């Protein structure tokens, strides 16, 4: 569990889930006793109808509470935090200064002397970590995990994106969370209703929860509205305050849950997150592996990994857009070995608002919700996109990747050089 660094968000995330469970308990009391027992059985004598109402109610509330428990458990166990590769440097504590008092003659004798408050020793902002510049060491921890793949998101110089707060190379689609103080994989939003950060490890359960909550609230709203209408039409009966309370409560949560369901469905079908929506005009830069001996247009920059210590990451004087490489060690064996271990990448930049991870609506749905109907309906497994063991990329890329290769006239990588094919051939042996 990674709590929020803000006290308000931390306590709201702790207290809101019990409140939600209490609301479901109150709603169940109103539905079972006030509506089914007192209204339908005692006043209307409709025992058969009550059985059907209770069966459907039990099914909806079980699915809703099961998905809610699953999303809360997933957030508490694994919110998708990217582990730190090195100890985080602590922020320097503010220096204690002497409290300066205004002279006694500057104020009336009846007024207490005003003292200038200074921060106490060690009371710094928990997010105020010292800024860490990118690690330019070719052997930087975690860098090999990027250039061992075929494609990864990068900056304009070909290096992965750097988080100055966590002092690490950010994986694809990871963002730094101010609430948790860590980088989160495919971060969506911090939701106190479910007790924490919604990310790739919990988004499918969150979508199931808001969907079942919408179904539950719509069912509840229709039953309470019917009962209230019957009481209003019967002049001899008084309107039950419990039914009115259930109607108002269900109407409010119906609107809220329905809006969240539409938003979650949109994110699933477009393979985006709330962070992507806030950055509509963002542009993605991809490092795409290409054959080592290929020629690329002068406008396309390239970078070769592993980066040598004497190799600057800048265009070469020849003007072909490639990074200038240091001379290889002497000896044919060493030269052949280093050439085989090196990976050459072309730096391709997409247009604003282009999403390289958009696989198509159906493929996007399966990458988040699962591959079969049981995974769509029941909170059983994490999303398939949580699996990052592929040697091609952290997340599958859509048709935009091939379009970028054609747009920049970049050759395809030979399958024999691909790490995915090498790993499969090694496994066959």
mmCIF file of N, CA, C and O in Angstrom, residues 158-258:
data_model
loop_
_atom_site.group_PDB
_atom_site.id
_atom_site.type_symbol
_atom_site.label_atom_id
_atom_site.label_comp_id
_atom_site.label_asym_id
_atom_site.label_seq_id
_atom_site.Cartn_x
_atom_site.Cartn_y
_atom_site.Cartn_z
ATOM 1 N N UNK A 158 16.418 10.646 -28.078
ATOM 2 C CA UNK A 158 16.448 9.197 -28.181
ATOM 3 C C UNK A 158 16.531 8.473 -26.859
ATOM 4 O O UNK A 158 16.421 7.242 -26.824
ATOM 5 N N UNK A 159 16.733 9.190 -25.779
ATOM 6 C CA UNK A 159 16.737 8.555 -24.461
ATOM 7 C C UNK A 159 15.312 8.447 -23.933
ATOM 8 O O UNK A 159 14.443 9.243 -24.300
ATOM 9 N N UNK A 160 15.052 7.491 -23.042
ATOM 10 C CA UNK A 160 13.708 7.394 -22.454
ATOM 11 C C UNK A 160 13.362 8.648 -21.660
ATOM 12 O O UNK A 160 14.220 9.471 -21.328
ATOM 13 N N UNK A 161 12.093 8.788 -21.356
ATOM 14 C CA UNK A 161 11.641 9.926 -20.559
ATOM 15 C C UNK A 161 12.165 9.793 -19.132
ATOM 16 O O UNK A 161 12.178 8.712 -18.565
ATOM 17 N N UNK A 162 12.576 10.907 -18.558
ATOM 18 C CA UNK A 162 13.214 10.918 -17.247
ATOM 19 C C UNK A 162 12.301 11.571 -16.223
ATOM 20 O O UNK A 162 11.683 12.603 -16.487
ATOM 21 N N UNK A 163 12.197 10.958 -15.043
ATOM 22 C CA UNK A 163 11.452 11.542 -13.927
ATOM 23 C C UNK A 163 12.454 12.134 -12.952
ATOM 24 O O UNK A 163 13.239 11.397 -12.333
ATOM 25 N N UNK A 164 12.445 13.440 -12.814
ATOM 26 C CA UNK A 164 13.404 14.101 -11.929
ATOM 27 C C UNK A 164 13.055 13.923 -10.461
ATOM 28 O O UNK A 164 13.906 14.128 -9.598
ATOM 29 N N UNK A 165 11.809 13.542 -10.149
ATOM 30 C CA UNK A 165 11.423 13.320 -8.758
ATOM 31 C C UNK A 165 11.842 11.941 -8.266
ATOM 32 O O UNK A 165 12.353 11.797 -7.154
ATOM 33 N N UNK A 166 11.604 10.926 -9.096
ATOM 34 C CA UNK A 166 11.964 9.554 -8.721
ATOM 35 C C UNK A 166 13.372 9.181 -9.154
ATOM 36 O O UNK A 166 13.870 8.121 -8.755
ATOM 37 N N UNK A 167 14.021 10.014 -9.992
ATOM 38 C CA UNK A 167 15.373 9.749 -10.487
ATOM 39 C C UNK A 167 15.434 8.400 -11.194
ATOM 40 O O UNK A 167 16.264 7.545 -10.881
ATOM 41 N N UNK A 168 14.540 8.207 -12.169
ATOM 42 C CA UNK A 168 14.533 6.971 -12.947
ATOM 43 C C UNK A 168 13.987 7.261 -14.339
ATOM 44 O O UNK A 168 13.369 8.289 -14.597
ATOM 45 N N UNK A 169 14.249 6.313 -15.238
ATOM 46 C CA UNK A 169 13.698 6.381 -16.589
ATOM 47 C C UNK A 169 12.262 5.876 -16.546
ATOM 48 O O UNK A 169 12.002 4.759 -16.123
ATOM 49 N N UNK A 170 11.342 6.708 -16.982
ATOM 50 C CA UNK A 170 9.927 6.358 -16.877
ATOM 51 C C UNK A 170 9.542 5.354 -17.962
ATOM 52 O O UNK A 170 9.811 5.576 -19.146
ATOM 53 N N UNK A 171 8.902 4.252 -17.583
ATOM 54 C CA UNK A 171 8.396 3.316 -18.596
ATOM 55 C C UNK A 171 7.340 3.975 -19.475
ATOM 56 O O UNK A 171 6.814 5.051 -19.166
ATOM 57 N N UNK A 172 7.035 3.322 -20.578
ATOM 58 C CA UNK A 172 6.015 3.843 -21.481
ATOM 59 C C UNK A 172 4.696 4.032 -20.732
ATOM 60 O O UNK A 172 4.279 3.179 -19.939
ATOM 61 N N UNK A 173 4.051 5.158 -20.976
ATOM 62 C CA UNK A 173 2.734 5.490 -20.439
ATOM 63 C C UNK A 173 2.728 5.646 -18.919
ATOM 64 O O UNK A 173 1.661 5.588 -18.290
ATOM 65 N N UNK A 174 3.879 5.824 -18.310
ATOM 66 C CA UNK A 174 3.959 6.064 -16.869
ATOM 67 C C UNK A 174 4.026 7.563 -16.611
ATOM 68 O O UNK A 174 4.631 8.316 -17.380
ATOM 69 N N UNK A 175 3.397 7.999 -15.528
ATOM 70 C CA UNK A 175 3.385 9.407 -15.150
ATOM 71 C C UNK A 175 3.653 9.518 -13.655
ATOM 72 O O UNK A 175 3.300 8.623 -12.880
ATOM 73 N N UNK A 176 4.260 10.630 -13.281
ATOM 74 C CA UNK A 176 4.543 10.849 -11.864
ATOM 75 C C UNK A 176 3.291 11.365 -11.164
ATOM 76 O O UNK A 176 2.633 12.297 -11.634
ATOM 77 N N UNK A 177 2.951 10.743 -10.051
ATOM 78 C CA UNK A 177 1.771 11.113 -9.282
ATOM 79 C C UNK A 177 2.174 12.022 -8.130
ATOM 80 O O UNK A 177 2.997 11.649 -7.289
ATOM 81 N N UNK A 178 1.584 13.196 -8.082
ATOM 82 C CA UNK A 178 1.820 14.090 -6.951
ATOM 83 C C UNK A 178 1.134 13.595 -5.691
ATOM 84 O O UNK A 178 1.539 13.957 -4.585
ATOM 85 N N UNK A 179 0.093 12.795 -5.859
ATOM 86 C CA UNK A 179 -0.618 12.278 -4.692
ATOM 87 C C UNK A 179 0.197 11.214 -3.966
ATOM 88 O O UNK A 179 0.242 11.188 -2.740
ATOM 89 N N UNK A 180 0.830 10.318 -4.719
ATOM 90 C CA UNK A 180 1.577 9.213 -4.115
ATOM 91 C C UNK A 180 3.071 9.483 -4.032
ATOM 92 O O UNK A 180 3.765 8.832 -3.256
ATOM 93 N N UNK A 181 3.572 10.393 -4.862
ATOM 94 C CA UNK A 181 5.000 10.669 -4.855
ATOM 95 C C UNK A 181 5.820 9.661 -5.624
ATOM 96 O O UNK A 181 7.041 9.604 -5.461
ATOM 97 N N UNK A 182 5.174 8.855 -6.482
ATOM 98 C CA UNK A 182 5.858 7.852 -7.287
ATOM 99 C C UNK A 182 5.333 7.922 -8.716
ATOM 100 O O UNK A 182 4.274 8.498 -8.980
ATOM 101 N N UNK A 183 6.075 7.297 -9.630
ATOM 102 C CA UNK A 183 5.595 7.132 -10.992
ATOM 103 C C UNK A 183 4.638 5.945 -11.036
ATOM 104 O O UNK A 183 4.901 4.904 -10.423
ATOM 105 N N UNK A 184 3.542 6.091 -11.773
ATOM 106 C CA UNK A 184 2.491 5.079 -11.842
ATOM 107 C C UNK A 184 2.321 4.664 -13.297
ATOM 108 O O UNK A 184 2.216 5.507 -14.188
ATOM 109 N N UNK A 185 2.288 3.366 -13.538
ATOM 110 C CA UNK A 185 2.065 2.852 -14.887
ATOM 111 C C UNK A 185 0.616 3.098 -15.316
ATOM 112 O O UNK A 185 -0.315 2.744 -14.607
ATOM 113 N N UNK A 186 0.471 3.722 -16.465
ATOM 114 C CA UNK A 186 -0.844 3.999 -17.053
ATOM 115 C C UNK A 186 -1.788 4.582 -16.000
ATOM 116 O O UNK A 186 -2.902 4.106 -15.781
ATOM 117 N N UNK A 187 -1.328 5.639 -15.373
ATOM 118 C CA UNK A 187 -2.092 6.292 -14.315
ATOM 119 C C UNK A 187 -3.336 6.949 -14.896
ATOM 120 O O UNK A 187 -3.286 7.590 -15.945
ATOM 121 N N UNK A 188 -4.469 6.801 -14.185
ATOM 122 C CA UNK A 188 -5.708 7.424 -14.633
ATOM 123 C C UNK A 188 -6.098 8.584 -13.711
ATOM 124 O O UNK A 188 -6.074 9.729 -14.119
ATOM 125 N N UNK A 189 -6.452 8.296 -12.465
ATOM 126 C CA UNK A 189 -6.819 9.365 -11.546
ATOM 127 C C UNK A 189 -6.806 8.823 -10.125
ATOM 128 O O UNK A 189 -6.874 7.618 -9.898
ATOM 129 N N UNK A 190 -6.705 9.745 -9.174
ATOM 130 C CA UNK A 190 -6.792 9.394 -7.759
ATOM 131 C C UNK A 190 -8.247 9.506 -7.336
ATOM 132 O O UNK A 190 -8.850 10.578 -7.414
ATOM 133 N N UNK A 191 -8.822 8.395 -6.888
ATOM 134 C CA UNK A 191 -10.250 8.342 -6.572
ATOM 135 C C UNK A 191 -10.437 7.955 -5.106
ATOM 136 O O UNK A 191 -10.186 6.799 -4.733
ATOM 137 N N UNK A 192 -10.854 8.887 -4.247
ATOM 138 C CA UNK A 192 -11.092 8.514 -2.844
ATOM 139 C C UNK A 192 -12.266 7.559 -2.677
ATOM 140 O O UNK A 192 -12.355 6.868 -1.661
ATOM 141 N N UNK A 193 -13.181 7.486 -3.674
ATOM 142 C CA UNK A 193 -14.324 6.585 -3.570
ATOM 143 C C UNK A 193 -13.887 5.125 -3.525
ATOM 144 O O UNK A 193 -14.574 4.290 -2.924
ATOM 145 N N UNK A 194 -12.769 4.815 -4.167
ATOM 146 C CA UNK A 194 -12.272 3.436 -4.162
ATOM 147 C C UNK A 194 -10.977 3.315 -3.373
ATOM 148 O O UNK A 194 -10.336 2.268 -3.384
ATOM 149 N N UNK A 195 -10.571 4.370 -2.706
ATOM 150 C CA UNK A 195 -9.469 4.273 -1.761
ATOM 151 C C UNK A 195 -8.084 4.478 -2.310
ATOM 152 O O UNK A 195 -7.121 4.068 -1.655
ATOM 153 N N UNK A 196 -7.925 5.112 -3.474
ATOM 154 C CA UNK A 196 -6.562 5.349 -3.935
ATOM 155 C C UNK A 196 -6.469 5.613 -5.424
ATOM 156 O O UNK A 196 -7.411 6.091 -6.064
ATOM 157 N N UNK A 197 -5.301 5.260 -5.981
ATOM 158 C CA UNK A 197 -4.973 5.569 -7.363
ATOM 159 C C UNK A 197 -5.483 4.485 -8.308
ATOM 160 O O UNK A 197 -5.168 3.304 -8.145
ATOM 161 N N UNK A 198 -6.255 4.892 -9.299
ATOM 162 C CA UNK A 198 -6.739 3.985 -10.335
ATOM 163 C C UNK A 198 -5.716 3.991 -11.470
ATOM 164 O O UNK A 198 -5.412 5.045 -12.034
ATOM 165 N N UNK A 199 -5.192 2.820 -11.790
ATOM 166 C CA UNK A 199 -4.161 2.701 -12.820
ATOM 167 C C UNK A 199 -4.422 1.426 -13.613
ATOM 168 O O UNK A 199 -5.530 0.871 -13.575
ATOM 169 N N UNK A 200 -3.390 0.949 -14.317
ATOM 170 C CA UNK A 200 -3.573 -0.225 -15.162
ATOM 171 C C UNK A 200 -3.909 -1.478 -14.361
ATOM 172 O O UNK A 200 -4.550 -2.389 -14.878
ATOM 173 N N UNK A 201 -3.507 -1.541 -13.098
ATOM 174 C CA UNK A 201 -3.766 -2.724 -12.287
ATOM 175 C C UNK A 201 -5.184 -2.790 -11.746
ATOM 176 O O UNK A 201 -5.590 -3.826 -11.213
ATOM 177 N N UNK A 202 -5.942 -1.697 -11.858
ATOM 178 C CA UNK A 202 -7.280 -1.668 -11.263
ATOM 179 C C UNK A 202 -8.338 -1.054 -12.166
ATOM 180 O O UNK A 202 -9.505 -1.010 -11.772
ATOM 181 N N UNK A 203 -7.965 -0.590 -13.355
ATOM 182 C CA UNK A 203 -8.946 0.142 -14.160
ATOM 183 C C UNK A 203 -10.067 -0.771 -14.647
ATOM 184 O O UNK A 203 -11.226 -0.334 -14.721
ATOM 185 N N UNK A 204 -9.778 -2.014 -15.003
ATOM 186 C CA UNK A 204 -10.854 -2.899 -15.453
ATOM 187 C C UNK A 204 -11.836 -3.190 -14.323
ATOM 188 O O UNK A 204 -13.052 -3.242 -14.539
ATOM 189 N N UNK A 205 -11.341 -3.357 -13.100
ATOM 190 C CA UNK A 205 -12.238 -3.554 -11.962
ATOM 191 C C UNK A 205 -13.035 -2.282 -11.668
ATOM 192 O O UNK A 205 -14.209 -2.352 -11.283
ATOM 193 N N UNK A 206 -12.399 -1.133 -11.840
ATOM 194 C CA UNK A 206 -13.100 0.134 -11.639
ATOM 195 C C UNK A 206 -14.227 0.295 -12.660
ATOM 196 O O UNK A 206 -15.328 0.742 -12.309
ATOM 197 N N UNK A 207 -13.962 -0.072 -13.914
ATOM 198 C CA UNK A 207 -15.003 0.017 -14.946
ATOM 199 C C UNK A 207 -16.164 -0.920 -14.630
ATOM 200 O O UNK A 207 -17.340 -0.557 -14.815
ATOM 201 N N UNK A 208 -15.868 -2.124 -14.158
ATOM 202 C CA UNK A 208 -16.935 -3.043 -13.780
ATOM 203 C C UNK A 208 -17.735 -2.501 -12.601
ATOM 204 O O UNK A 208 -18.966 -2.622 -12.564
ATOM 205 N N UNK A 209 -17.052 -1.882 -11.650
ATOM 206 C CA UNK A 209 -17.747 -1.352 -10.478
ATOM 207 C C UNK A 209 -18.720 -0.239 -10.855
ATOM 208 O O UNK A 209 -19.887 -0.242 -10.429
ATOM 209 N N UNK A 210 -18.281 0.733 -11.650
ATOM 210 C CA UNK A 210 -19.176 1.838 -12.002
ATOM 211 C C UNK A 210 -20.309 1.348 -12.908
ATOM 212 O O UNK A 210 -21.434 1.880 -12.847
ATOM 213 N N UNK A 211 -20.045 0.324 -13.733
ATOM 214 C CA UNK A 211 -21.116 -0.217 -14.579
ATOM 215 C C UNK A 211 -22.182 -0.911 -13.736
ATOM 216 O O UNK A 211 -23.385 -0.658 -13.900
ATOM 217 N N UNK A 212 -21.753 -1.778 -12.814
ATOM 218 C CA UNK A 212 -22.727 -2.470 -11.969
ATOM 219 C C UNK A 212 -23.415 -1.502 -11.008
ATOM 220 O O UNK A 212 -24.584 -1.701 -10.650
ATOM 221 N N UNK A 213 -22.712 -0.468 -10.576
ATOM 222 C CA UNK A 213 -23.353 0.541 -9.733
ATOM 223 C C UNK A 213 -24.452 1.270 -10.499
ATOM 224 O O UNK A 213 -25.522 1.566 -9.948
ATOM 225 N N UNK A 214 -24.203 1.544 -11.778
ATOM 226 C CA UNK A 214 -25.233 2.175 -12.603
ATOM 227 C C UNK A 214 -26.455 1.273 -12.747
ATOM 228 O O UNK A 214 -27.602 1.729 -12.608
ATOM 229 N N UNK A 215 -26.227 -0.008 -13.015
ATOM 230 C CA UNK A 215 -27.349 -0.952 -13.130
ATOM 231 C C UNK A 215 -28.107 -1.061 -11.810
ATOM 232 O O UNK A 215 -29.353 -1.070 -11.787
ATOM 233 N N UNK A 216 -27.367 -1.145 -10.713
ATOM 234 C CA UNK A 216 -27.989 -1.251 -9.394
ATOM 235 C C UNK A 216 -28.824 -0.009 -9.080
ATOM 236 O O UNK A 216 -29.970 -0.111 -8.610
ATOM 237 N N UNK A 217 -28.266 1.171 -9.340
ATOM 238 C CA UNK A 217 -28.980 2.410 -9.026
ATOM 239 C C UNK A 217 -30.201 2.605 -9.928
ATOM 240 O O UNK A 217 -31.239 3.105 -9.470
ATOM 241 N N UNK A 218 -30.083 2.233 -11.200
ATOM 242 C CA UNK A 218 -31.248 2.341 -12.089
ATOM 243 C C UNK A 218 -32.379 1.426 -11.627
ATOM 244 O O UNK A 218 -33.560 1.819 -11.632
ATOM 245 N N UNK A 219 -32.031 0.211 -11.237
ATOM 246 C CA UNK A 219 -33.042 -0.720 -10.724
ATOM 247 C C UNK A 219 -33.667 -0.181 -9.441
ATOM 248 O O UNK A 219 -34.898 -0.205 -9.262
ATOM 249 N N UNK A 220 -32.827 0.315 -8.554
ATOM 250 C CA UNK A 220 -33.310 0.862 -7.283
ATOM 251 C C UNK A 220 -34.194 2.081 -7.524
ATOM 252 O O UNK A 220 -35.240 2.256 -6.876
ATOM 253 N N UNK A 221 -33.780 2.937 -8.459
ATOM 254 C CA UNK A 221 -34.540 4.146 -8.752
ATOM 255 C C UNK A 221 -35.921 3.812 -9.315
ATOM 256 O O UNK A 221 -36.926 4.441 -8.948
ATOM 257 N N UNK A 222 -35.988 2.826 -10.183
ATOM 258 C CA UNK A 222 -37.281 2.465 -10.779
ATOM 259 C C UNK A 222 -38.237 1.891 -9.734
ATOM 260 O O UNK A 222 -39.440 2.211 -9.738
ATOM 261 N N UNK A 223 -37.733 1.070 -8.815
ATOM 262 C CA UNK A 223 -38.606 0.474 -7.792
ATOM 263 C C UNK A 223 -39.099 1.536 -6.814
ATOM 264 O O UNK A 223 -40.294 1.585 -6.465
ATOM 265 N N UNK A 224 -38.201 2.397 -6.346
ATOM 266 C CA UNK A 224 -38.625 3.436 -5.401
ATOM 267 C C UNK A 224 -39.581 4.432 -6.066
ATOM 268 O O UNK A 224 -40.527 4.918 -5.423
ATOM 269 N N UNK A 225 -39.350 4.738 -7.340
ATOM 270 C CA UNK A 225 -40.267 5.648 -8.039
ATOM 271 C C UNK A 225 -41.651 5.020 -8.183
ATOM 272 O O UNK A 225 -42.675 5.711 -8.039
ATOM 273 N N UNK A 226 -41.701 3.718 -8.457
ATOM 274 C CA UNK A 226 -42.996 3.032 -8.565
ATOM 275 C C UNK A 226 -43.731 3.042 -7.223
ATOM 276 O O UNK A 226 -44.940 3.327 -7.166
ATOM 277 N N UNK A 227 -43.016 2.742 -6.148
ATOM 278 C CA UNK A 227 -43.654 2.725 -4.827
ATOM 279 C C UNK A 227 -44.152 4.112 -4.429
ATOM 280 O O UNK A 227 -45.253 4.265 -3.872
ATOM 281 N N UNK A 228 -43.345 5.124 -4.706
ATOM 282 C CA UNK A 228 -43.758 6.478 -4.365
ATOM 283 C C UNK A 228 -44.978 6.900 -5.175
ATOM 284 O O UNK A 228 -45.897 7.553 -4.649
ATOM 285 N N UNK A 229 -45.023 6.516 -6.429
ATOM 286 C CA UNK A 229 -46.179 6.842 -7.260
ATOM 287 C C UNK A 229 -47.446 6.163 -6.745
ATOM 288 O O UNK A 229 -48.535 6.767 -6.737
ATOM 289 N N UNK A 230 -47.319 4.909 -6.292
ATOM 290 C CA UNK A 230 -48.469 4.204 -5.743
ATOM 291 C C UNK A 230 -48.968 4.868 -4.462
ATOM 292 O O UNK A 230 -50.177 4.968 -4.232
ATOM 293 N N UNK A 231 -48.056 5.334 -3.631
ATOM 294 C CA UNK A 231 -48.465 5.984 -2.389
ATOM 295 C C UNK A 231 -49.107 7.341 -2.649
ATOM 296 O O UNK A 231 -50.024 7.754 -1.933
ATOM 297 N N UNK A 232 -48.624 8.049 -3.652
ATOM 298 C CA UNK A 232 -49.210 9.356 -3.970
ATOM 299 C C UNK A 232 -50.618 9.196 -4.528
ATOM 300 O O UNK A 232 -51.534 9.976 -4.197
ATOM 301 N N UNK A 233 -50.825 8.180 -5.358
ATOM 302 C CA UNK A 233 -52.147 7.965 -5.947
ATOM 303 C C UNK A 233 -53.163 7.486 -4.919
ATOM 304 O O UNK A 233 -54.353 7.788 -5.037
ATOM 305 N N UNK A 234 -52.690 6.719 -3.925
ATOM 306 C CA UNK A 234 -53.606 6.251 -2.875
ATOM 307 C C UNK A 234 -53.757 7.353 -1.830
ATOM 308 O O UNK A 234 -52.845 7.627 -1.052
ATOM 309 N N UNK A 235 -54.899 7.994 -1.814
ATOM 310 C CA UNK A 235 -55.099 9.126 -0.911
ATOM 311 C C UNK A 235 -55.131 8.705 0.545
ATOM 312 O O UNK A 235 -54.856 9.503 1.442
ATOM 313 N N UNK A 236 -55.469 7.443 0.795
ATOM 314 C CA UNK A 236 -55.563 6.989 2.178
ATOM 315 C C UNK A 236 -54.206 6.671 2.783
ATOM 316 O O UNK A 236 -54.101 6.486 3.993
ATOM 317 N N UNK A 237 -53.156 6.589 1.966
ATOM 318 C CA UNK A 237 -51.825 6.234 2.461
ATOM 319 C C UNK A 237 -50.953 7.480 2.538
ATOM 320 O O UNK A 237 -51.055 8.386 1.714
ATOM 321 N N UNK A 238 -50.096 7.481 3.535
ATOM 322 C CA UNK A 238 -49.127 8.569 3.666
ATOM 323 C C UNK A 238 -47.835 8.191 2.946
ATOM 324 O O UNK A 238 -47.479 7.014 2.851
ATOM 325 N N UNK A 239 -47.152 9.183 2.455
ATOM 326 C CA UNK A 239 -45.897 8.951 1.740
ATOM 327 C C UNK A 239 -44.805 8.587 2.737
ATOM 328 O O UNK A 239 -44.621 9.274 3.751
ATOM 329 N N UNK A 240 -44.091 7.504 2.453
ATOM 330 C CA UNK A 240 -43.026 7.045 3.343
ATOM 331 C C UNK A 240 -41.764 7.877 3.128
ATOM 332 O O UNK A 240 -41.282 8.036 1.998
ATOM 333 N N UNK A 241 -41.234 8.407 4.210
ATOM 334 C CA UNK A 241 -39.989 9.165 4.121
ATOM 335 C C UNK A 241 -38.807 8.301 3.732
ATOM 336 O O UNK A 241 -37.860 8.779 3.093
ATOM 337 N N UNK A 242 -38.837 7.022 4.106
ATOM 338 C CA UNK A 242 -37.756 6.117 3.731
ATOM 339 C C UNK A 242 -37.703 5.914 2.221
ATOM 340 O O UNK A 242 -36.618 5.879 1.621
ATOM 341 N N UNK A 243 -38.853 5.778 1.609
ATOM 342 C CA UNK A 243 -38.883 5.593 0.149
ATOM 343 C C UNK A 243 -38.420 6.865 -0.557
ATOM 344 O O UNK A 243 -37.704 6.808 -1.565
ATOM 345 N N UNK A 244 -38.809 8.021 -0.038
ATOM 346 C CA UNK A 244 -38.342 9.281 -0.621
ATOM 347 C C UNK A 244 -36.824 9.396 -0.497
ATOM 348 O O UNK A 244 -36.133 9.812 -1.442
ATOM 349 N N UNK A 245 -36.289 9.016 0.666
ATOM 350 C CA UNK A 245 -34.834 9.062 0.849
ATOM 351 C C UNK A 245 -34.128 8.109 -0.111
ATOM 352 O O UNK A 245 -33.091 8.449 -0.696
ATOM 353 N N UNK A 246 -34.682 6.910 -0.286
ATOM 354 C CA UNK A 246 -34.089 5.969 -1.235
ATOM 355 C C UNK A 246 -34.154 6.471 -2.661
ATOM 356 O O UNK A 246 -33.223 6.259 -3.449
ATOM 357 N N UNK A 247 -35.250 7.163 -3.007
ATOM 358 C CA UNK A 247 -35.383 7.721 -4.350
ATOM 359 C C UNK A 247 -34.340 8.806 -4.605
ATOM 360 O O UNK A 247 -33.683 8.829 -5.659
ATOM 361 N N UNK A 248 -34.168 9.702 -3.655
ATOM 362 C CA UNK A 248 -33.191 10.787 -3.824
ATOM 363 C C UNK A 248 -31.774 10.226 -3.884
ATOM 364 O O UNK A 248 -30.952 10.635 -4.726
ATOM 365 N N UNK A 249 -31.475 9.280 -3.002
ATOM 366 C CA UNK A 249 -30.136 8.695 -2.969
ATOM 367 C C UNK A 249 -29.819 7.961 -4.265
ATOM 368 O O UNK A 249 -28.725 8.114 -4.838
ATOM 369 N N UNK A 250 -30.760 7.178 -4.748
ATOM 370 C CA UNK A 250 -30.520 6.418 -5.980
ATOM 371 C C UNK A 250 -30.443 7.334 -7.195
ATOM 372 O O UNK A 250 -29.667 7.080 -8.126
ATOM 373 N N UNK A 251 -31.222 8.416 -7.213
ATOM 374 C CA UNK A 251 -31.164 9.345 -8.346
ATOM 375 C C UNK A 251 -29.803 10.030 -8.428
ATOM 376 O O UNK A 251 -29.224 10.181 -9.516
ATOM 377 N N UNK A 252 -29.275 10.432 -7.272
ATOM 378 C CA UNK A 252 -27.964 11.094 -7.260
ATOM 379 C C UNK A 252 -26.868 10.156 -7.749
ATOM 380 O O UNK A 252 -26.066 10.505 -8.631
ATOM 381 N N UNK A 253 -26.819 8.947 -7.203
ATOM 382 C CA UNK A 253 -25.755 8.017 -7.578
ATOM 383 C C UNK A 253 -25.960 7.455 -8.987
ATOM 384 O O UNK A 253 -24.990 7.022 -9.617
ATOM 385 N N UNK A 254 -27.189 7.459 -9.485
ATOM 386 C CA UNK A 254 -27.401 7.030 -10.868
ATOM 387 C C UNK A 254 -26.727 7.986 -11.839
ATOM 388 O O UNK A 254 -26.024 7.562 -12.772
ATOM 389 N N UNK A 255 -26.919 9.279 -11.637
ATOM 390 C CA UNK A 255 -26.284 10.267 -12.509
ATOM 391 C C UNK A 255 -24.769 10.201 -12.402
ATOM 392 O O UNK A 255 -24.048 10.246 -13.412
ATOM 393 N N UNK A 256 -24.267 10.088 -11.185
ATOM 394 C CA UNK A 256 -22.819 10.061 -10.979
ATOM 395 C C UNK A 256 -22.199 8.803 -11.588
ATOM 396 O O UNK A 256 -21.200 8.874 -12.323
ATOM 397 N N UNK A 257 -22.772 7.643 -11.291
ATOM 398 C CA UNK A 257 -22.209 6.385 -11.794
ATOM 399 C C UNK A 257 -22.357 6.265 -13.303
ATOM 400 O O UNK A 257 -21.470 5.723 -13.982
ATOM 401 N N UNK A 258 -23.460 6.770 -13.853
ATOM 402 C CA UNK A 258 -23.647 6.700 -15.300
ATOM 403 C C UNK A 258 -22.603 7.542 -16.029
ATOM 404 O O UNK A 258 -22.052 7.128 -17.058
#
